[in-house]
PDB file of C-alpha atoms and ligand atoms in Angstrom:
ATOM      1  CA  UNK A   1      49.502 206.199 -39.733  1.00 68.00           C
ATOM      2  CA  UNK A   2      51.221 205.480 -36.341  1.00 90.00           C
ATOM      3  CA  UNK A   3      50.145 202.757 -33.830  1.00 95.00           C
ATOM      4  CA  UNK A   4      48.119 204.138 -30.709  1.00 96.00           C
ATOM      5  CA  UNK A   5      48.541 202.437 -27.308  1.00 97.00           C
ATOM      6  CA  UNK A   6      47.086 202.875 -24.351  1.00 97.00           C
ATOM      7  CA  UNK A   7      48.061 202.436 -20.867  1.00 97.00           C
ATOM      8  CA  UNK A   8      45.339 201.018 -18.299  1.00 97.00           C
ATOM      9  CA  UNK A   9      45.594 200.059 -14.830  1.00 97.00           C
ATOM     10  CA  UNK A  10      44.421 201.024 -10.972  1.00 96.00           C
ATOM     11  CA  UNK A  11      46.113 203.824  -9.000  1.00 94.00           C
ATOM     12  CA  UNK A  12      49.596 202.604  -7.380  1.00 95.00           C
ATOM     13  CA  UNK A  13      50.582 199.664 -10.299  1.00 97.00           C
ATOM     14  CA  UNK A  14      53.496 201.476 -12.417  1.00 97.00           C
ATOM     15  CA  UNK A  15      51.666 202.943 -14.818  1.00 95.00           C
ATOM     16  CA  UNK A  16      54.048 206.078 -14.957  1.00 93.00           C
ATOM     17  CA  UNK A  17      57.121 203.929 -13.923  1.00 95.00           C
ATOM     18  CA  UNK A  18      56.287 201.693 -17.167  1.00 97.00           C
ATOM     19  CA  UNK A  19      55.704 204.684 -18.736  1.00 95.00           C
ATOM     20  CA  UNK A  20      58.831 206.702 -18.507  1.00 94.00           C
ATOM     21  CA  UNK A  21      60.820 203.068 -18.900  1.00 95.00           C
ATOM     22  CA  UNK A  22      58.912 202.963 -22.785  1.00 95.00           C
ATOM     23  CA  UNK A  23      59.414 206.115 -23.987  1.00 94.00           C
ATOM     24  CA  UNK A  24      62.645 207.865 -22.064  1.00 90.00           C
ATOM     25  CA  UNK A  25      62.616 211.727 -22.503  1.00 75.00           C
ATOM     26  CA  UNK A  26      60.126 211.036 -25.513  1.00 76.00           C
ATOM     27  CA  UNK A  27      57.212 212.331 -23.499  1.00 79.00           C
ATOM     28  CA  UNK A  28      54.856 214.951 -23.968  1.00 83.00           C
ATOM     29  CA  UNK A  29      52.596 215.872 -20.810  1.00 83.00           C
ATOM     30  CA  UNK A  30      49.724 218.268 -20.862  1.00 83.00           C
ATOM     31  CA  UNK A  31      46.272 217.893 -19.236  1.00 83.00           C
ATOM     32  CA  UNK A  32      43.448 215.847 -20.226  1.00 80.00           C
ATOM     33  CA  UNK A  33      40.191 218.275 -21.181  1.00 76.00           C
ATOM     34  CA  UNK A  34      38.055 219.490 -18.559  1.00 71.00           C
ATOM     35  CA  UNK A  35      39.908 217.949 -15.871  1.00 73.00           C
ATOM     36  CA  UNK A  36      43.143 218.464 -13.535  1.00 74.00           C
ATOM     37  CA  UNK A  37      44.263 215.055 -14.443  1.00 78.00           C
ATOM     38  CA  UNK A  38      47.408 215.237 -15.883  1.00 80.00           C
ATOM     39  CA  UNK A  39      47.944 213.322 -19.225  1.00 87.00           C
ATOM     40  CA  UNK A  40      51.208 212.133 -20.248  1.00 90.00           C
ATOM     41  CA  UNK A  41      51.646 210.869 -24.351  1.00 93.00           C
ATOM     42  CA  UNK A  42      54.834 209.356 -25.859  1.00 94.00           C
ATOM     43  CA  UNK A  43      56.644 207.293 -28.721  1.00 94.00           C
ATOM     44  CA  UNK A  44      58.143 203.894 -27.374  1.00 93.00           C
ATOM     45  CA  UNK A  45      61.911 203.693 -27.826  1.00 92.00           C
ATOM     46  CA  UNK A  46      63.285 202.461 -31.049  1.00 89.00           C
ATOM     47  CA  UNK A  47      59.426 202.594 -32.469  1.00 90.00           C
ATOM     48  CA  UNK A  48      58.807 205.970 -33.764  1.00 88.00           C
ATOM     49  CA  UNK A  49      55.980 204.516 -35.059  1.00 93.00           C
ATOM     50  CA  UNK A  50      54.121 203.533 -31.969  1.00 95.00           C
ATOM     51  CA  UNK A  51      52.362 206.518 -29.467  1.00 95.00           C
ATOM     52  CA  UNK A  52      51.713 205.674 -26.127  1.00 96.00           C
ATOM     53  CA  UNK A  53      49.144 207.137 -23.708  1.00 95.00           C
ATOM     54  CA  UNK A  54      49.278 207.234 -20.115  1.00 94.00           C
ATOM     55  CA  UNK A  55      45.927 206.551 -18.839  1.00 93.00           C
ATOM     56  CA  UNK A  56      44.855 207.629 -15.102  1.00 91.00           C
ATOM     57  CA  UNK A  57      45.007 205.073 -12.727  1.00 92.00           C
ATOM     58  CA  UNK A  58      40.948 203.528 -12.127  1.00 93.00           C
ATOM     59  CA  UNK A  59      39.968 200.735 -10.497  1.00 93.00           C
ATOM     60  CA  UNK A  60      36.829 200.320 -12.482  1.00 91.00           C
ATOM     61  CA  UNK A  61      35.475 201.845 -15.892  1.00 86.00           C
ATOM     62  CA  UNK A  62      32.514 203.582 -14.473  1.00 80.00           C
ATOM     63  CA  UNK A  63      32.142 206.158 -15.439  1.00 72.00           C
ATOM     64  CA  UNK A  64      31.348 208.643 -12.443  1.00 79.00           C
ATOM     65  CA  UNK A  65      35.131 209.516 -10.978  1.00 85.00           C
ATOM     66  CA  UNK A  66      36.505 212.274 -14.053  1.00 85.00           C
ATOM     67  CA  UNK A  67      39.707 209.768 -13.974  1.00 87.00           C
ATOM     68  CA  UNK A  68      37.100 206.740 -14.824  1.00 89.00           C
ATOM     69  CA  UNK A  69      35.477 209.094 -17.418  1.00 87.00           C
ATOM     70  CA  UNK A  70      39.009 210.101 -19.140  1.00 89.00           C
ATOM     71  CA  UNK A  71      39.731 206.855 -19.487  1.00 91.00           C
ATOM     72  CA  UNK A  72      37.168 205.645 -21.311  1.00 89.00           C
ATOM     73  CA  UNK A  73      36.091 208.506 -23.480  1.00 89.00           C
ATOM     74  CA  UNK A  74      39.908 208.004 -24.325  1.00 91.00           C
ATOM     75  CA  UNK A  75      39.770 204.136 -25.143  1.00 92.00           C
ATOM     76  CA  UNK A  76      36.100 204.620 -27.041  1.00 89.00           C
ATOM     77  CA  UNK A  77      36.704 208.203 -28.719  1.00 89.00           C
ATOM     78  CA  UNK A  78      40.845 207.606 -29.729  1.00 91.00           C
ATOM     79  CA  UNK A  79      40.241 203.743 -30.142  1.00 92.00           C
ATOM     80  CA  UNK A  80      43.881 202.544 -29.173  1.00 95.00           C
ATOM     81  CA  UNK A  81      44.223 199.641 -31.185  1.00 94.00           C
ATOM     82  CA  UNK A  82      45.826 197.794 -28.174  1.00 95.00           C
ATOM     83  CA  UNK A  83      45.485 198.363 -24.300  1.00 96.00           C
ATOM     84  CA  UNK A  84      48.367 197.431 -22.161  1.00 98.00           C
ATOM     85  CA  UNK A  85      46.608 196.564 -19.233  1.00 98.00           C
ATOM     86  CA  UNK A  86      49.360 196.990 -15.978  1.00 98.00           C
ATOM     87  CA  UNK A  87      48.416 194.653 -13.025  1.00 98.00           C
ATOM     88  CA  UNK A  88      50.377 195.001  -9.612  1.00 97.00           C
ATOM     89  CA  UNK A  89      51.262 191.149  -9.099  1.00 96.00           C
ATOM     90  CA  UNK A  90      50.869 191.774  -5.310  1.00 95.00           C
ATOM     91  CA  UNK A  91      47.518 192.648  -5.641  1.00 94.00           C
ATOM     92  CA  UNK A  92      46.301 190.629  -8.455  1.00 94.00           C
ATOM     93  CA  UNK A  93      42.708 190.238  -7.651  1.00 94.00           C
ATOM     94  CA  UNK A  94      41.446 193.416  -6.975  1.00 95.00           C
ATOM     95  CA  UNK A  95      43.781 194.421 -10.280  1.00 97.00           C
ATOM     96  CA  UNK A  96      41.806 192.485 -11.933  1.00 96.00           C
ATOM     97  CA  UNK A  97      38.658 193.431 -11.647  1.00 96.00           C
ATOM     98  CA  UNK A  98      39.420 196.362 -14.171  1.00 96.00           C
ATOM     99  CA  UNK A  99      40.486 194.191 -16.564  1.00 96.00           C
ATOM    100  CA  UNK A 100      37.331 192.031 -17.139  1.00 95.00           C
ATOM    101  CA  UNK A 101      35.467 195.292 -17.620  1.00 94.00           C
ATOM    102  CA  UNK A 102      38.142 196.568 -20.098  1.00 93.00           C
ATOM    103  CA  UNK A 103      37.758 193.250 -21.797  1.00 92.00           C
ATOM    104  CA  UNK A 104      34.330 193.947 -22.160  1.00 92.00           C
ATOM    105  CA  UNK A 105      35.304 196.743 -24.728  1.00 91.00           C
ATOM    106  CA  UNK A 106      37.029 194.245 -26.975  1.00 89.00           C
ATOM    107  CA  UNK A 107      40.079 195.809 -27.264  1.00 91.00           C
ATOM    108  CA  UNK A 108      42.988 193.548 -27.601  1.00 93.00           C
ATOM    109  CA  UNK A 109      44.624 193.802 -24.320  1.00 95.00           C
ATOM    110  CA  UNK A 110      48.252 192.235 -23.236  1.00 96.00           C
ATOM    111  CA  UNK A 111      48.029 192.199 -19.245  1.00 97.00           C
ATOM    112  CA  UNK A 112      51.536 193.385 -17.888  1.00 98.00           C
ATOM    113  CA  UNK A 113      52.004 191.461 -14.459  1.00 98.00           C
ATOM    114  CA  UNK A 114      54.384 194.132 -12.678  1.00 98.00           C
ATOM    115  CA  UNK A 115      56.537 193.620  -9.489  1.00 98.00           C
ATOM    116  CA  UNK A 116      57.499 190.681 -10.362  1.00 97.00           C
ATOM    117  CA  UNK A 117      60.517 191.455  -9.037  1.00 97.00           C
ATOM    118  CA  UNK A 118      58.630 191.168  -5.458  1.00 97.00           C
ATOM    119  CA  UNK A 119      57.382 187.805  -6.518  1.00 95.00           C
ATOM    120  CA  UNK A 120      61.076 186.663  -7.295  1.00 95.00           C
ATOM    121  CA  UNK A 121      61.961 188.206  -3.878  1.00 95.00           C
ATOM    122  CA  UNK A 122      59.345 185.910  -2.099  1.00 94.00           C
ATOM    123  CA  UNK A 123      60.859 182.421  -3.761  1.00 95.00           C
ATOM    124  CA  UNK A 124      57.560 182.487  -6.241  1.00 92.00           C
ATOM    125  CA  UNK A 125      56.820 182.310  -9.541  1.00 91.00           C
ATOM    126  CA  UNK A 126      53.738 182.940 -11.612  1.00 91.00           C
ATOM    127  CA  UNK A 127      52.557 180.733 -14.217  1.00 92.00           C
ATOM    128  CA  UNK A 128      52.230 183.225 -17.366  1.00 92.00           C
ATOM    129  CA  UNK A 129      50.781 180.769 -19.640  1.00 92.00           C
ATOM    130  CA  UNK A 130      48.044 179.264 -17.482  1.00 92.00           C
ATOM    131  CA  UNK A 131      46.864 182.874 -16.489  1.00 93.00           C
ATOM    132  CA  UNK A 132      46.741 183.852 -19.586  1.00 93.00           C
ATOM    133  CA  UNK A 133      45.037 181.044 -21.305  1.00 90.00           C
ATOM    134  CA  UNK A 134      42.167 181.876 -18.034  1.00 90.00           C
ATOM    135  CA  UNK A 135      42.126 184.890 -19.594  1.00 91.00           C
ATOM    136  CA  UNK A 136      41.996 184.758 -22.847  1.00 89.00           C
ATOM    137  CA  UNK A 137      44.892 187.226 -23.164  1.00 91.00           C
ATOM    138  CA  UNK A 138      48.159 187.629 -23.360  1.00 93.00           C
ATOM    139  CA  UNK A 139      50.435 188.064 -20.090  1.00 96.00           C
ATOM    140  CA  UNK A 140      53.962 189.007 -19.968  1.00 97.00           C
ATOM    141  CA  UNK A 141      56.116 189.534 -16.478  1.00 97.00           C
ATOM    142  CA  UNK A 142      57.577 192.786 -16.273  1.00 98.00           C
ATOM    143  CA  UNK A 143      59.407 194.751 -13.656  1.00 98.00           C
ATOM    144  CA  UNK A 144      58.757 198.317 -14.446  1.00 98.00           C
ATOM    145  CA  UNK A 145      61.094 199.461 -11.616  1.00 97.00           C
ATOM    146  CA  UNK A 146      63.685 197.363 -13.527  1.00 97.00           C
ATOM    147  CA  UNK A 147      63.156 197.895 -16.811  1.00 95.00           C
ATOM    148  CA  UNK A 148      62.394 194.144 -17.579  1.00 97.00           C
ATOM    149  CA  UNK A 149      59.863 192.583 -19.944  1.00 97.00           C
ATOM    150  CA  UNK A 150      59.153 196.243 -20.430  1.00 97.00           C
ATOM    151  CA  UNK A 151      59.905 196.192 -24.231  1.00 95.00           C
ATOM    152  CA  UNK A 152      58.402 192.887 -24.566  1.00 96.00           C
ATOM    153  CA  UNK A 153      55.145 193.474 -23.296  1.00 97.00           C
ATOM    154  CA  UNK A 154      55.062 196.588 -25.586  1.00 97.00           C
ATOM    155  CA  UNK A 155      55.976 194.757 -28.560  1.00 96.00           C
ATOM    156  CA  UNK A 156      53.303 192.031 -27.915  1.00 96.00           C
ATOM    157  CA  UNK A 157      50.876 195.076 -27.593  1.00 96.00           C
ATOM    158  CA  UNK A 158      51.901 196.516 -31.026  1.00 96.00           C
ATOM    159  CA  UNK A 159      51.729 192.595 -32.756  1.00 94.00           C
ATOM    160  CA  UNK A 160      48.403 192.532 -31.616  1.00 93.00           C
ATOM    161  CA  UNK A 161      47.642 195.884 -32.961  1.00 92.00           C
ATOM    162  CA  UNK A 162      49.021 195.225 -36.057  1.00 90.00           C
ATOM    163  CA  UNK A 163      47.224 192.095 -36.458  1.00 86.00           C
ATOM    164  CA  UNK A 164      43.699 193.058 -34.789  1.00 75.00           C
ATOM    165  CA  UNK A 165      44.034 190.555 -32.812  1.00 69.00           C
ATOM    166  CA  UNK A 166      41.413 189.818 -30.129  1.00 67.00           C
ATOM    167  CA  UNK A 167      41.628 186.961 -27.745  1.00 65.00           C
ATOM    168  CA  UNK A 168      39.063 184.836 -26.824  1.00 72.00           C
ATOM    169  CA  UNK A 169      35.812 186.778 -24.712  1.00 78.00           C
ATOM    170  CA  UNK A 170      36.074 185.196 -21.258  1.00 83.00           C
ATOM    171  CA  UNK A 171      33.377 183.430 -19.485  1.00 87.00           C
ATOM    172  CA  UNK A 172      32.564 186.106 -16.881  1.00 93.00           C
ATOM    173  CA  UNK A 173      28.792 185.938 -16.561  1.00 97.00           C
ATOM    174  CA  UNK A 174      26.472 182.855 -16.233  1.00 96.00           C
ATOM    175  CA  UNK A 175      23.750 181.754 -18.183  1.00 95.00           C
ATOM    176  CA  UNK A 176      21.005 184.244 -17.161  1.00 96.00           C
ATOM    177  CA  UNK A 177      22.751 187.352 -17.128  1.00 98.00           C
ATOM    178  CA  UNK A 178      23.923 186.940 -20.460  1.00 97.00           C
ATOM    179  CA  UNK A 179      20.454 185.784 -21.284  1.00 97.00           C
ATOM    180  CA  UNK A 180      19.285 188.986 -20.614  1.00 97.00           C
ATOM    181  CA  UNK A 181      22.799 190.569 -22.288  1.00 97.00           C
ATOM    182  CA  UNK A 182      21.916 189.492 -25.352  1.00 97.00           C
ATOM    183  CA  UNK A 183      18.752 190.593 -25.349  1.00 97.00           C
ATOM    184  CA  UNK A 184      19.588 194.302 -24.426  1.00 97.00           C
ATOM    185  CA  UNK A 185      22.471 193.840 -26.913  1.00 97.00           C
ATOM    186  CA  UNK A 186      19.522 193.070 -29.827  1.00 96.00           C
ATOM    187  CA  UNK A 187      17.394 196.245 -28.445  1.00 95.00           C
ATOM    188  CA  UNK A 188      19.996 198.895 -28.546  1.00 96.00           C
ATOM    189  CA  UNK A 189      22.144 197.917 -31.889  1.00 95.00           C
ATOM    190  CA  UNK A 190      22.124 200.533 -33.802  1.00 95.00           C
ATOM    191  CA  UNK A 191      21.431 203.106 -31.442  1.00 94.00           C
ATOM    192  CA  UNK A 192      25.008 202.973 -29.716  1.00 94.00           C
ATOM    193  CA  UNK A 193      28.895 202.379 -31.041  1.00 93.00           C
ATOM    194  CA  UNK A 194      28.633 198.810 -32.635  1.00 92.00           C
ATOM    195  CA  UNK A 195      32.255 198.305 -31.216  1.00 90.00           C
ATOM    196  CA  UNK A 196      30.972 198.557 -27.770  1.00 92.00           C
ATOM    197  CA  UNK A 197      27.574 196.924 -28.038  1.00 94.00           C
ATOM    198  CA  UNK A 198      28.235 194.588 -25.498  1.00 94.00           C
ATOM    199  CA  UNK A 199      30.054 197.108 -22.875  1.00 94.00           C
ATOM    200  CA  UNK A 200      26.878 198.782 -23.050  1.00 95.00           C
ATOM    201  CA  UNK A 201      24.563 196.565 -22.764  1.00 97.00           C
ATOM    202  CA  UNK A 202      25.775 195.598 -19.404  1.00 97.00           C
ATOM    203  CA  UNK A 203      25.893 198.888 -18.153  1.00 95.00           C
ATOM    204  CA  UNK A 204      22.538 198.953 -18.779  1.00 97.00           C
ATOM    205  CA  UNK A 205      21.904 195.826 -17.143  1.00 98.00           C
ATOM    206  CA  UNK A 206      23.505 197.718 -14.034  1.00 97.00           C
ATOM    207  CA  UNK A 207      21.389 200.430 -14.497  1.00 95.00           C
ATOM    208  CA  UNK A 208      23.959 202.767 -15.021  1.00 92.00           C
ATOM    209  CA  UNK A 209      22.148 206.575 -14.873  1.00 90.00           C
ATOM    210  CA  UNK A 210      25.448 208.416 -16.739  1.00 87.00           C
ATOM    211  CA  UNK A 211      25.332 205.522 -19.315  1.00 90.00           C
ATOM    212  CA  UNK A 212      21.429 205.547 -19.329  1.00 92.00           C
ATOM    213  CA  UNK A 213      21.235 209.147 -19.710  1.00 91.00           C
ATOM    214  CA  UNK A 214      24.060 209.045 -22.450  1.00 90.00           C
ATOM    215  CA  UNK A 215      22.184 206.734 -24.544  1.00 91.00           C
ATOM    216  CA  UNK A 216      19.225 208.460 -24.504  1.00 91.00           C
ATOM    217  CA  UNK A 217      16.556 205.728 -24.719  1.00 89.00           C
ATOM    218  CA  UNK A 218      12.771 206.119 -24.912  1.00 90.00           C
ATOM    219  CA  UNK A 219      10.821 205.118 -22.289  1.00 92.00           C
ATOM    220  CA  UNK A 220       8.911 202.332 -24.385  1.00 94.00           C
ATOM    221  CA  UNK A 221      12.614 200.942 -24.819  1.00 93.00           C
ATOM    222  CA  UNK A 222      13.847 201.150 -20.961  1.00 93.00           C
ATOM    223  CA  UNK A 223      10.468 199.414 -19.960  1.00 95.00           C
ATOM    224  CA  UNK A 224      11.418 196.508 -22.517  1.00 95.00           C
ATOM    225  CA  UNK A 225      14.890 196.196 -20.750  1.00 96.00           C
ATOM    226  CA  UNK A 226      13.548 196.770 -17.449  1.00 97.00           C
ATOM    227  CA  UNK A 227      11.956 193.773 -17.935  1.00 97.00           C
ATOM    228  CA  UNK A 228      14.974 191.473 -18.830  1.00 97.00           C
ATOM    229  CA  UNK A 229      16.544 192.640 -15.866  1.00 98.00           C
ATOM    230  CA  UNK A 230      14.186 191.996 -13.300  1.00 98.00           C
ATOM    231  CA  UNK A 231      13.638 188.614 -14.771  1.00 97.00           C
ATOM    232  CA  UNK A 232      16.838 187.568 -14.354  1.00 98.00           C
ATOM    233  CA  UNK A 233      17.125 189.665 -11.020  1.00 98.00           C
ATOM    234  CA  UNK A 234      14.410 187.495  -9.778  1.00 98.00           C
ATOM    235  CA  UNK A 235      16.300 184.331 -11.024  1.00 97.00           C
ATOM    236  CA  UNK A 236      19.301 185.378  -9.401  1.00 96.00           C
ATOM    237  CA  UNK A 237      17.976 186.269  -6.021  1.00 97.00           C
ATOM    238  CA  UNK A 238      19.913 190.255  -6.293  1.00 98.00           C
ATOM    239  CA  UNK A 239      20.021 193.333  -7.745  1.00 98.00           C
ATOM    240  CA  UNK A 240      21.661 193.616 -11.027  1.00 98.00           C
ATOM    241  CA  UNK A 241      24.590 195.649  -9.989  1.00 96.00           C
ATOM    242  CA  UNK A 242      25.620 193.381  -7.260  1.00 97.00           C
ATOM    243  CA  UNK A 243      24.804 190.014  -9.831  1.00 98.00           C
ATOM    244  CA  UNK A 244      27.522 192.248 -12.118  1.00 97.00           C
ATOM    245  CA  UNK A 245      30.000 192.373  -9.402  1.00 96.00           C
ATOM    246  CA  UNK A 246      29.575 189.137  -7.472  1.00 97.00           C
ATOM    247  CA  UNK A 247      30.480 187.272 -11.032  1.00 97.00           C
ATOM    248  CA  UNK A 248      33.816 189.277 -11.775  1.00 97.00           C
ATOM    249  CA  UNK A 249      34.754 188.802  -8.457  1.00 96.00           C
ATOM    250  CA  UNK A 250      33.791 184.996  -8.844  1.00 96.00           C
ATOM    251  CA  UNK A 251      35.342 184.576 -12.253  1.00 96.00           C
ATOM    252  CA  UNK A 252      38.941 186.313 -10.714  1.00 96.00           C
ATOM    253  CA  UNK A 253      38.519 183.971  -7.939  1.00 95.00           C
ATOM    254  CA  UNK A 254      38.141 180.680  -9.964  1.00 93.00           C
ATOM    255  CA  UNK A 255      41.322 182.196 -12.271  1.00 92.00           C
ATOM    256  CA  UNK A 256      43.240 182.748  -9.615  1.00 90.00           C
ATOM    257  CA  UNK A 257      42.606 178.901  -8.888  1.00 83.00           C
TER     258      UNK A 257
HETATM  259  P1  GDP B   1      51.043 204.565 -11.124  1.00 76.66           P
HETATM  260  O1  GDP B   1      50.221 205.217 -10.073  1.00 76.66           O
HETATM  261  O2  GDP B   1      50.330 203.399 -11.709  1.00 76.66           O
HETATM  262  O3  GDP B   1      51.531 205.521 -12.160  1.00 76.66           O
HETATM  263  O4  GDP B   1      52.297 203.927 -10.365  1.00 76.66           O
HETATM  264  P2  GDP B   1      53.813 204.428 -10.296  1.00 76.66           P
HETATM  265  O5  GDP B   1      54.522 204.168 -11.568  1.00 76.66           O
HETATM  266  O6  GDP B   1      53.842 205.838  -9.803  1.00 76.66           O
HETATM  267  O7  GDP B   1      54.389 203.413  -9.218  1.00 76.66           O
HETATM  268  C1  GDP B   1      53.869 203.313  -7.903  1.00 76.66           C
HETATM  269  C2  GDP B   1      54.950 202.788  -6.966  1.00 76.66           C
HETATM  270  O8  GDP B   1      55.271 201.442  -7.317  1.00 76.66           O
HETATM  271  C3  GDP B   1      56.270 203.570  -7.068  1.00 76.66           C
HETATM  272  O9  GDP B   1      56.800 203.695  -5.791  1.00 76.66           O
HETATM  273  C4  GDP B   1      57.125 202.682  -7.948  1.00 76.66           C
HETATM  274  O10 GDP B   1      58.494 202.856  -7.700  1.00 76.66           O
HETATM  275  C5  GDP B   1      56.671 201.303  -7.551  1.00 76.66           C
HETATM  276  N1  GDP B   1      56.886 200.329  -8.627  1.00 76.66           N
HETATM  277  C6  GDP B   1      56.505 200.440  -9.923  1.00 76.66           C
HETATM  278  N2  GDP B   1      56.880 199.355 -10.623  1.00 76.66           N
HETATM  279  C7  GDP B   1      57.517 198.539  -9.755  1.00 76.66           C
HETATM  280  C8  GDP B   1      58.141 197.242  -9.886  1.00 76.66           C
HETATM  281  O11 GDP B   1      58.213 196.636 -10.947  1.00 76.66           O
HETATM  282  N3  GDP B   1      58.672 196.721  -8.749  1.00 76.66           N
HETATM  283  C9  GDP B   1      58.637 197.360  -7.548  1.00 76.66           C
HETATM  284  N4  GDP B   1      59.198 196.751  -6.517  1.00 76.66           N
HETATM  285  N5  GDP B   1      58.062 198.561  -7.401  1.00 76.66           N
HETATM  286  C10 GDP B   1      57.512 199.149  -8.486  1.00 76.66           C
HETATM  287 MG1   MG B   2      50.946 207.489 -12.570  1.00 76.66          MG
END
C-alpha cells in the first residue's frame, strides 16, 4: 500500500506551486465530487510510493464554504497519514489559524514555511526550531517558487507517516474550555469517528449546526452539552464561538512571541 499525503493551506500560499515542484508532470487533475473545485493528485518524484493530494486553499476547517467541506471530508474519509500543512511566511498569523484547527484532527502535520525566499530578501531569518517546538510540529523552510526544502519537507511528511508519528497536542485552549471539552468528548464517544473525538467535540462547543446536524444527537444529549457550554460561557464572559476564536488567535499570538 502507497503513502497518502495531503496538501493543506489558505488560498494564495503555494499550494499548487509546491505542488507541481513534488510531483513534475506526475499529476493527475480531475474534479472533486459535487463541486467545481478542481482536484489535482500526484506521486512525489523519485517516491513512486508516496500520492499526493492537492487540497483547496481554506482558511478555516468549517465546514460551510464546499472548499472547507472538500477538505475535510478528504482528510477524515481518505485519512492521509500525514498533512503537509503550507504557511505563507509573510502572513504567518492568519496562516496559522488553520493549522491549530487541523491539529485538532491529530494528523501528523509538518508545517512548510513558504517564501522564505522573501524573508531572505528582507535580511531575516526565522527560527525553525523554536516555532516548531511552540508547535509541537515539525517546520521546514521551503521556497516553493524555488524549488527549495521542497523535497525535504516532503520527506519529513512521509517519516512521519511511516512512523505514525504525532507531535505533541498544543496548549490552545485554557482551563475551562477544555473543562467543558472533555466533557462533550465523554458524551459523544462512541457516537462519532474515535479519531476525531476531540475535533468534534469542539465543534460542538461552537455550536456548529452542519456538525450538529451531522451527528445527529438527541435532544436529551444536546441539553446535557448545552449545559457545559453555557457554564463555561458564563465563566468566560462570551459566546462559545468567539471563546474558540479569541484563544487560537491568542495562542498564535503568544507563538509568534
Ligand atoms: P495556492 O493558491 O496555494 O495554490 O498558491 P499558488 O501556488 O498558486 O501561489 C500563489 C502565488 O504565490 C503565485 O504567484 C506564486 O508564484 C507565488 N509563490 C508561491 N510560492 C512562492 C515562494 O516560495 N516565493 C515567492 N516569492 N512566491 C511564491
Ligand atoms: Mg492552488
Amino acid at each position: 500500500m502507497g503513502i497518502k499525503i495531503a496538501l493543506a493551506g489558505n488560498p494564495n500560499c503555494g499550494k499548487t506551486t509546491l505542488f507541481n515542484d513534488l510531483t513534475g508532470s506526475a499529476q493527475y487533475v480531475g474534479n472533486w465530487p459535487g463541486v467545481t473545485v478542481e482536484k489535482k493528485e500526484g506521486k512525489i518524484k523519485g517516491r513512486e510510493n508516496v500520492t499526493i493530494t492537492d487540497l483547496p486553499g481554506i482558511y478555516s476547517m468549517s465546514p460551510y464554504s464546499s472548499e472547507e467541506k472538500v477538505s475535510r471530508n478528504h482528510i477524515i474519509r481518505e485519512k492521509p497519514k500525514a498533512i503537509i500543512n503550507i504557511v505563507d511566511v509573510t502572513n504567518i498569523e492568519r496562516n496559522l489559524y488553520l493549522t491549530t484547527q487541523l491539529m485538532d484532527l491529530g494528523h501528523p502535520v509538518v508545517i512548510a514555511v513558504n517564501m522564505i525566499d522573501l524573508v531572505r530578501k528582507r535580511g531575516d531569518t526565522i527560527d525553525l526550531e523554536k516555532l516548531g517546538k511552540a508547535l509541537g510540529c515539525v517546520c521546514v523552510e521551503i521556497s516553493a517558487l524555488k524549488g527549495e526544502g521542497c523535497l525535504e519537507a516532503a520527506a519529513k511528511a512521509v517519516a512521519l507517516a511511516k512512523h505514525h508519528t504525532h507531535g505533541e497536542r498544543p496548549h490552545v485552549f485554557g482551563g475551562s474550555v477544555e473543562h467543558a471539552l472533555a466533557h462533550i468528548e465523554e458524551s459523544i464517544e462512541g457516537k462519532v469517528d474515535g479519531n476525531y473525538l476531540r475535533w468534534y467535540a469542539i465543534k460542538l462547543f461552537e455550536r456548529d449546526e452542519r456538525v450538529r446536524e451531522e451527528v445527529g444527537l438527541d435532544q436529551e444529549l444536546l441539553k446535557h452539552l448545552e449545559k457545559h457550554i453555557t457554564d463555561c460561557e458564563r465563566e468566560m464572559d462570551d459566546d462559545a464561538e468567539s471563546i474558540i476564536a479569541d484563544q487560537r488567535y491568542k495562542y498564535i499570538e503568544s507563538v509568534m512571541q
